[in-house]
Amino acid sequence: MQNQKSVNKNAPDHYVVMGNPIAHSKSPLIHTEFARQTHQHLQYDRSLVAIGHLPEALTRFHEAGGKGANITVPFKVDALHYVDSCSPRALQAGAVNTIKFDTEQGCFGDNTDGVGLLRDLRINLQWPLDGRKILLLGAGGAARGILAALLEQQPALLMIGNRTLATAQALVKEFSALGNIQASEYAELQGTFDLIINATSASLAGVILPISPALIKPDTYCYDLAYGKGLTAFLQWAQQHGCERYADGLGMLVEQAAESFYVWRGVRPETQSVLQMLRASL
Ligand code: NDP
């Protein structure tokens, strides 16, 4: 393989997104567009990896000359165990979504989900977070990946609501040094919130969460990490109960990808045109 690499100097640098399932992934489209825009010579593919086989898949890809990988559901925690070193934000999240091979620290892992969400909320949408009451619905991998970034914005309260209370309580224990963070079951949630973020996978199944509409006030912002054609189930619910400012997670998807691209290539792509292209393609 070394020989093949050295004779073919004009071959594109190779990147991949690994997950299971993976056919739906928009990452190849996004990174190909970033590369075109920034004149980077690279190829980006998707790879379906069998559950439990991420290490072999990554090693094979690296040995074949691969430069980096995105890791998606359900392998982000496995990826943390694979890398030789990782960024503080990946360590804090307990998950890796971006791998860069052959760095000075060996195989390097990062997590760009938190910064991706923040860029979408703060820069694209211009929603305020500091001093606000935030309700985060869900306590899975995505919630874990964005918690530190949200707490860095110093909200007055970050309440985690989850179907399984123990999972939310475990996150509270882990992240309590970073800010005012609490946990609740859905039925016990009370008061109103300035921002409600849905980080459950319920929207993907069209399931409406059993939370009170009274949590929403007219100026509450609602954000769903999920996205699709039209409004997600959560955003439909929010709109029906008077929410006027809402957004889905397509912007986060593009922003976390842009951060991965920066980690790999040292170049920041422009995201708005890519977001518009993706939106039109849904
Ligand atoms: P996980 O499987 O790790 O976590 C799922 C979460 O959803 C848990 O909190 C689970 O609760 C909850 N949940 C699932 N089904 C139901 C239900 N029927 N009723 C109530 N709660 C439910 O998934 P992830 O955290 O990885 O992903 C969550 C979402 O975030 C997905 O929609 C994913 O597509 C999206 N995402 C979007 C990104 C983006 O860039 N826009 C990036 C990453 C994720 P419990 O603990 O009780 O099981």
Short mmCIF file of C-alpha atoms and ligand atoms in Angstrom, two decimals:
data_model
loop_
_atom_site.label_atom_id
_atom_site.label_comp_id
_atom_site.label_asym_id
_atom_site.label_seq_id
_atom_site.Cartn_x
_atom_site.Cartn_y
_atom_site.Cartn_z
CA MET A 1 0.00 0.00 0.00
CA GLN A 2 2.94 2.35 0.72
CA ASN A 3 4.11 1.85 -2.86
CA GLN A 4 0.68 2.55 -4.23
CA LYS A 5 0.57 5.78 -2.18
CA SER A 6 3.99 6.96 -3.29
CA VAL A 7 3.44 6.38 -7.03
CA ASN A 8 0.05 8.05 -7.10
CA LYS A 9 0.86 11.52 -5.79
CA ASN A 10 -2.16 13.11 -7.46
CA ALA A 11 -4.65 10.79 -5.81
CA PRO A 12 -7.18 12.64 -3.63
CA ASP A 13 -6.89 12.40 0.15
CA HIS A 14 -9.44 9.91 1.32
CA TYR A 15 -12.03 10.47 4.09
CA VAL A 16 -15.03 8.43 5.18
CA VAL A 17 -18.07 8.46 7.47
CA MET A 18 -18.59 5.20 9.35
CA GLY A 19 -21.87 4.23 10.98
CA ASN A 20 -24.72 1.75 11.05
CA PRO A 21 -27.05 2.57 9.34
CA ILE A 22 -25.20 4.92 6.99
CA ALA A 23 -27.07 5.05 3.66
CA HIS A 24 -28.98 8.19 4.74
CA SER A 25 -25.83 10.14 5.67
CA LYS A 26 -25.51 13.59 4.11
CA SER A 27 -21.83 13.87 5.11
CA PRO A 28 -20.42 12.87 1.68
CA LEU A 29 -22.53 15.56 0.02
CA ILE A 30 -21.50 18.19 2.57
CA HIS A 31 -17.75 17.44 2.52
CA THR A 32 -17.62 17.12 -1.25
CA GLU A 33 -19.17 20.58 -1.46
CA PHE A 34 -16.74 21.98 1.16
CA ALA A 35 -13.83 20.52 -0.84
CA ARG A 36 -15.09 22.01 -4.12
CA GLN A 37 -15.56 25.39 -2.48
CA THR A 38 -12.10 25.46 -0.81
CA HIS A 39 -10.20 23.74 -3.67
CA GLN A 40 -9.16 20.78 -1.51
CA HIS A 41 -8.33 17.58 -3.39
CA LEU A 42 -10.21 14.92 -1.48
CA GLN A 43 -12.65 12.08 -1.78
CA TYR A 44 -15.27 11.38 0.91
CA ASP A 45 -17.29 8.16 1.08
CA ARG A 46 -19.71 6.45 3.45
CA SER A 47 -19.01 3.05 5.00
CA LEU A 48 -21.45 0.68 6.67
CA VAL A 49 -19.67 -0.94 9.61
CA ALA A 50 -20.94 -4.07 11.38
CA ILE A 51 -21.79 -3.53 15.05
CA GLY A 52 -18.72 -4.26 17.18
CA HIS A 53 -16.30 -3.95 14.25
CA LEU A 54 -15.32 -0.27 14.24
CA PRO A 55 -11.64 -0.85 15.23
CA GLU A 56 -10.99 -3.25 12.32
CA ALA A 57 -12.78 -0.94 9.88
CA LEU A 58 -10.74 2.08 11.00
CA THR A 59 -7.44 0.20 10.91
CA ARG A 60 -8.18 -1.14 7.40
CA PHE A 61 -9.10 2.33 6.19
CA HIS A 62 -5.95 3.85 7.68
CA GLU A 63 -3.70 1.12 6.25
CA ALA A 64 -5.21 1.79 2.82
CA GLY A 65 -4.03 5.43 3.10
CA GLY A 66 -7.17 7.03 4.60
CA LYS A 67 -6.55 10.44 6.19
CA GLY A 68 -9.54 10.82 8.46
CA ALA A 69 -13.02 9.68 9.38
CA ASN A 70 -16.30 10.87 10.77
CA ILE A 71 -17.96 8.49 13.19
CA THR A 72 -21.69 8.40 13.67
CA VAL A 73 -24.34 6.34 15.47
CA PRO A 74 -23.73 3.94 17.19
CA PHE A 75 -19.92 4.09 17.26
CA LYS A 76 -18.96 7.44 18.82
CA VAL A 77 -18.04 5.91 22.19
CA ASP A 78 -16.13 3.03 20.55
CA ALA A 79 -14.18 5.65 18.58
CA LEU A 80 -13.04 7.33 21.81
CA HIS A 81 -11.48 4.02 22.89
CA TYR A 82 -9.80 3.58 19.49
CA VAL A 83 -7.85 6.84 19.26
CA ASP A 84 -4.35 7.41 20.69
CA SER A 85 -5.18 10.93 21.90
CA CYS A 86 -8.19 13.20 21.89
CA SER A 87 -9.27 16.79 22.41
CA PRO A 88 -10.59 17.97 25.79
CA ARG A 89 -14.05 18.40 24.25
CA ALA A 90 -14.10 14.77 23.05
CA LEU A 91 -12.93 13.58 26.45
CA GLN A 92 -15.63 15.63 28.14
CA ALA A 93 -18.32 14.31 25.79
CA GLY A 94 -17.04 10.76 26.20
CA ALA A 95 -17.43 10.38 22.45
CA VAL A 96 -15.52 10.99 19.21
CA ASN A 97 -17.13 11.98 15.91
CA THR A 98 -13.96 13.07 14.05
CA ILE A 99 -10.73 11.11 13.62
CA LYS A 100 -7.52 12.40 12.07
CA PHE A 101 -4.84 9.82 11.37
CA ASP A 102 -1.07 10.39 11.40
CA THR A 103 -0.91 13.43 13.68
CA GLU A 104 1.99 14.11 16.04
CA GLN A 105 -0.14 12.49 18.74
CA GLY A 106 -0.91 9.46 16.56
CA CYS A 107 -4.55 8.81 15.73
CA PHE A 108 -6.37 11.89 17.09
CA GLY A 109 -10.05 12.04 18.08
CA ASP A 110 -12.26 15.11 18.36
CA ASN A 111 -15.92 15.86 18.94
CA THR A 112 -17.42 18.68 16.87
CA ASP A 113 -21.12 18.20 17.79
CA GLY A 114 -21.12 20.77 20.61
CA VAL A 115 -19.42 23.51 18.63
CA GLY A 116 -21.64 22.67 15.64
CA LEU A 117 -24.79 23.21 17.70
CA LEU A 118 -23.43 26.41 19.24
CA ARG A 119 -22.49 27.90 15.87
CA ASP A 120 -25.98 27.18 14.59
CA LEU A 121 -27.69 28.61 17.68
CA ARG A 122 -25.42 31.63 18.23
CA ILE A 123 -24.23 32.61 14.75
CA ASN A 124 -26.79 31.32 12.25
CA LEU A 125 -29.94 31.73 14.34
CA GLN A 126 -28.63 34.41 16.74
CA TRP A 127 -30.50 32.93 19.70
CA PRO A 128 -29.33 34.09 23.16
CA LEU A 129 -28.20 31.45 25.70
CA ASP A 130 -26.48 33.24 28.59
CA GLY A 131 -28.60 33.62 31.68
CA ARG A 132 -31.44 31.69 30.01
CA LYS A 133 -33.39 28.64 31.22
CA ILE A 134 -32.67 25.75 28.88
CA LEU A 135 -34.55 22.44 28.77
CA LEU A 136 -32.62 19.64 27.08
CA LEU A 137 -34.83 16.68 26.17
CA GLY A 138 -32.88 13.42 25.94
CA ALA A 139 -29.79 12.03 27.64
CA GLY A 140 -28.25 9.88 24.92
CA GLY A 141 -25.07 10.32 22.87
CA ALA A 142 -26.14 13.58 21.22
CA ALA A 143 -27.12 15.17 24.55
CA ARG A 144 -23.78 14.14 26.05
CA GLY A 145 -21.93 15.67 23.09
CA ILE A 146 -23.56 19.10 23.44
CA LEU A 147 -23.83 19.48 27.22
CA ALA A 148 -20.44 21.06 27.90
CA ALA A 149 -20.82 23.53 25.02
CA LEU A 150 -24.24 24.59 26.31
CA LEU A 151 -23.03 24.98 29.91
CA GLU A 152 -20.09 27.11 28.71
CA GLN A 153 -22.69 29.67 27.62
CA GLN A 154 -23.64 30.07 31.30
CA PRO A 155 -27.39 29.48 31.17
CA ALA A 156 -29.29 30.23 34.40
CA LEU A 157 -30.43 26.58 34.41
CA LEU A 158 -29.91 23.56 32.23
CA MET A 159 -32.65 21.02 32.97
CA ILE A 160 -32.34 17.59 31.39
CA GLY A 161 -35.66 15.84 30.83
CA ASN A 162 -35.49 12.20 29.90
CA ARG A 163 -37.72 9.12 29.74
CA THR A 164 -35.16 7.18 31.81
CA LEU A 165 -34.46 9.45 34.77
CA ALA A 166 -31.34 7.56 35.88
CA THR A 167 -29.56 8.34 32.59
CA ALA A 168 -30.28 12.06 32.99
CA GLN A 169 -29.15 11.94 36.63
CA ALA A 170 -25.88 10.31 35.60
CA LEU A 171 -25.22 13.19 33.19
CA VAL A 172 -26.00 15.72 35.92
CA LYS A 173 -23.44 14.07 38.17
CA GLU A 174 -20.83 14.10 35.43
CA PHE A 175 -21.34 17.70 34.29
CA SER A 176 -22.38 19.44 37.53
CA ALA A 177 -19.02 21.22 37.91
CA LEU A 178 -19.74 23.16 34.70
CA GLY A 179 -22.94 24.92 35.75
CA ASN A 180 -26.45 24.73 37.19
CA ILE A 181 -27.70 21.44 35.78
CA GLN A 182 -30.65 19.33 36.98
CA ALA A 183 -32.58 16.24 35.88
CA SER A 184 -36.27 15.43 35.69
CA GLU A 185 -38.74 12.93 34.34
CA TYR A 186 -40.97 14.29 31.58
CA ALA A 187 -44.10 14.30 33.75
CA GLU A 188 -42.37 16.30 36.52
CA LEU A 189 -41.14 19.16 34.31
CA GLN A 190 -42.58 22.47 35.49
CA GLY A 191 -42.41 26.20 34.76
CA THR A 192 -41.42 27.69 31.42
CA PHE A 193 -38.14 27.64 29.48
CA ASP A 194 -36.43 30.16 27.20
CA LEU A 195 -35.01 27.43 24.97
CA ILE A 196 -36.12 23.81 24.54
CA ILE A 197 -33.73 21.51 22.67
CA ASN A 198 -34.94 18.09 21.58
CA ALA A 199 -31.98 15.69 21.58
CA THR A 200 -34.09 12.51 21.72
CA SER A 201 -34.51 10.26 18.74
CA ALA A 202 -38.31 10.36 19.24
CA SER A 203 -38.81 12.72 16.30
CA LEU A 204 -37.27 10.17 13.96
CA ALA A 205 -40.11 7.80 14.88
CA GLY A 206 -42.73 10.58 14.76
CA VAL A 207 -43.30 10.17 18.52
CA ILE A 208 -44.55 13.17 20.52
CA LEU A 209 -42.86 13.38 23.92
CA PRO A 210 -45.19 13.35 26.96
CA ILE A 211 -44.26 16.86 28.15
CA SER A 212 -46.60 19.68 29.08
CA PRO A 213 -47.27 22.38 26.44
CA ALA A 214 -47.21 24.84 29.37
CA LEU A 215 -43.38 24.60 29.28
CA ILE A 216 -43.55 26.83 26.20
CA LYS A 217 -44.15 30.58 26.36
CA PRO A 218 -44.67 32.74 23.26
CA ASP A 219 -40.99 33.78 23.13
CA THR A 220 -39.55 30.29 23.78
CA TYR A 221 -37.09 29.07 21.17
CA CYS A 222 -37.43 25.39 20.17
CA TYR A 223 -34.67 23.42 18.45
CA ASP A 224 -34.76 19.81 17.25
CA LEU A 225 -31.45 18.06 16.58
CA ALA A 226 -33.35 15.85 14.15
CA TYR A 227 -34.23 17.18 10.69
CA GLY A 228 -36.14 16.12 7.61
CA LYS A 229 -38.46 17.36 4.94
CA GLY A 230 -40.92 19.71 6.66
CA LEU A 231 -41.21 20.14 10.40
CA THR A 232 -40.19 17.33 12.75
CA ALA A 233 -42.81 15.90 15.14
CA PHE A 234 -41.32 17.94 18.01
CA LEU A 235 -41.33 21.20 16.05
CA GLN A 236 -44.91 20.59 14.88
CA TRP A 237 -45.87 20.09 18.53
CA ALA A 238 -44.02 23.28 19.53
CA GLN A 239 -45.64 25.31 16.77
CA GLN A 240 -49.11 23.99 17.65
CA HIS A 241 -48.56 25.22 21.22
CA GLY A 242 -47.62 28.76 20.33
CA CYS A 243 -43.87 28.60 19.66
CA GLU A 244 -42.96 31.13 16.99
CA ARG A 245 -39.19 30.64 16.78
CA TYR A 246 -37.98 27.16 15.95
CA ALA A 247 -35.33 25.37 13.90
CA ASP A 248 -34.28 21.84 13.07
CA GLY A 249 -30.79 20.31 13.28
CA LEU A 250 -29.73 20.67 9.65
CA GLY A 251 -27.68 23.74 10.56
CA MET A 252 -25.92 21.81 13.34
CA LEU A 253 -25.19 19.00 10.90
CA VAL A 254 -23.47 21.38 8.48
CA GLU A 255 -21.63 23.28 11.24
CA GLN A 256 -20.26 20.15 12.92
CA ALA A 257 -19.10 18.98 9.50
CA ALA A 258 -17.39 22.33 8.87
CA GLU A 259 -15.51 21.96 12.15
CA SER A 260 -14.41 18.41 11.19
CA PHE A 261 -13.24 19.76 7.84
CA TYR A 262 -11.21 22.40 9.68
CA VAL A 263 -9.65 19.75 11.96
CA TRP A 264 -8.56 17.76 8.89
CA ARG A 265 -7.63 20.46 6.39
CA GLY A 266 -6.98 23.63 8.44
CA VAL A 267 -9.46 25.50 6.23
CA ARG A 268 -12.88 26.81 7.28
CA PRO A 269 -15.52 26.32 4.61
CA GLU A 270 -18.45 28.68 4.14
CA THR A 271 -21.58 26.96 5.48
CA GLN A 272 -24.64 29.00 4.42
CA SER A 273 -24.66 27.97 0.76
CA VAL A 274 -24.18 24.31 1.74
CA LEU A 275 -27.04 24.55 4.21
CA GLN A 276 -29.30 25.99 1.50
CA MET A 277 -28.28 23.28 -0.95
CA LEU A 278 -29.00 20.56 1.62
CA ARG A 279 -32.35 22.08 2.58
CA ALA A 280 -33.38 22.07 -1.06
CA SER A 281 -32.32 18.43 -1.41
CA LEU A 282 -34.49 17.12 1.46
P1 NDP B 1 -29.35 7.85 21.46
O1 NDP B 1 -29.91 6.56 20.98
O2 NDP B 1 -28.00 7.88 22.08
O3 NDP B 1 -30.35 8.51 22.54
C1 NDP B 1 -31.72 8.52 22.32
C2 NDP B 1 -32.44 9.43 23.29
O4 NDP B 1 -33.79 9.54 22.86
C3 NDP B 1 -32.47 8.93 24.73
O5 NDP B 1 -32.51 10.02 25.61
C4 NDP B 1 -33.82 8.16 24.75
O6 NDP B 1 -34.38 8.10 26.03
C5 NDP B 1 -34.66 9.06 23.88
N1 NDP B 1 -35.78 8.37 23.23
C6 NDP B 1 -35.71 7.53 22.17
N2 NDP B 1 -36.94 7.13 21.82
C7 NDP B 1 -37.80 7.73 22.68
C8 NDP B 1 -39.22 7.72 22.82
N3 NDP B 1 -39.99 6.99 22.02
N4 NDP B 1 -39.77 8.46 23.79
C9 NDP B 1 -39.00 9.22 24.61
N5 NDP B 1 -37.65 9.27 24.53
C10 NDP B 1 -37.06 8.54 23.56
O7 NDP B 1 -29.44 8.83 20.19
P2 NDP B 1 -28.54 10.11 19.92
O8 NDP B 1 -28.43 10.85 21.19
O9 NDP B 1 -27.29 9.71 19.22
O10 NDP B 1 -29.41 10.93 18.84
C11 NDP B 1 -30.54 11.68 19.22
C12 NDP B 1 -31.04 12.52 18.06
O11 NDP B 1 -30.11 13.53 17.74
C13 NDP B 1 -31.31 11.77 16.78
O12 NDP B 1 -32.51 12.27 16.23
C14 NDP B 1 -30.13 12.13 15.91
O13 NDP B 1 -30.45 12.05 14.53
C15 NDP B 1 -29.92 13.57 16.33
N6 NDP B 1 -28.55 14.08 16.06
C16 NDP B 1 -28.42 15.14 15.22
C17 NDP B 1 -27.18 15.68 14.97
C18 NDP B 1 -27.07 16.85 14.05
O14 NDP B 1 -25.95 17.18 13.64
N7 NDP B 1 -28.16 17.51 13.72
C19 NDP B 1 -25.94 15.13 15.56
C20 NDP B 1 -26.19 14.02 16.46
C21 NDP B 1 -27.45 13.51 16.67
P3 NDP B 1 -33.98 6.89 27.06
O15 NDP B 1 -32.69 7.31 27.70
O16 NDP B 1 -35.13 6.86 28.00
O17 NDP B 1 -33.87 5.66 26.22
#
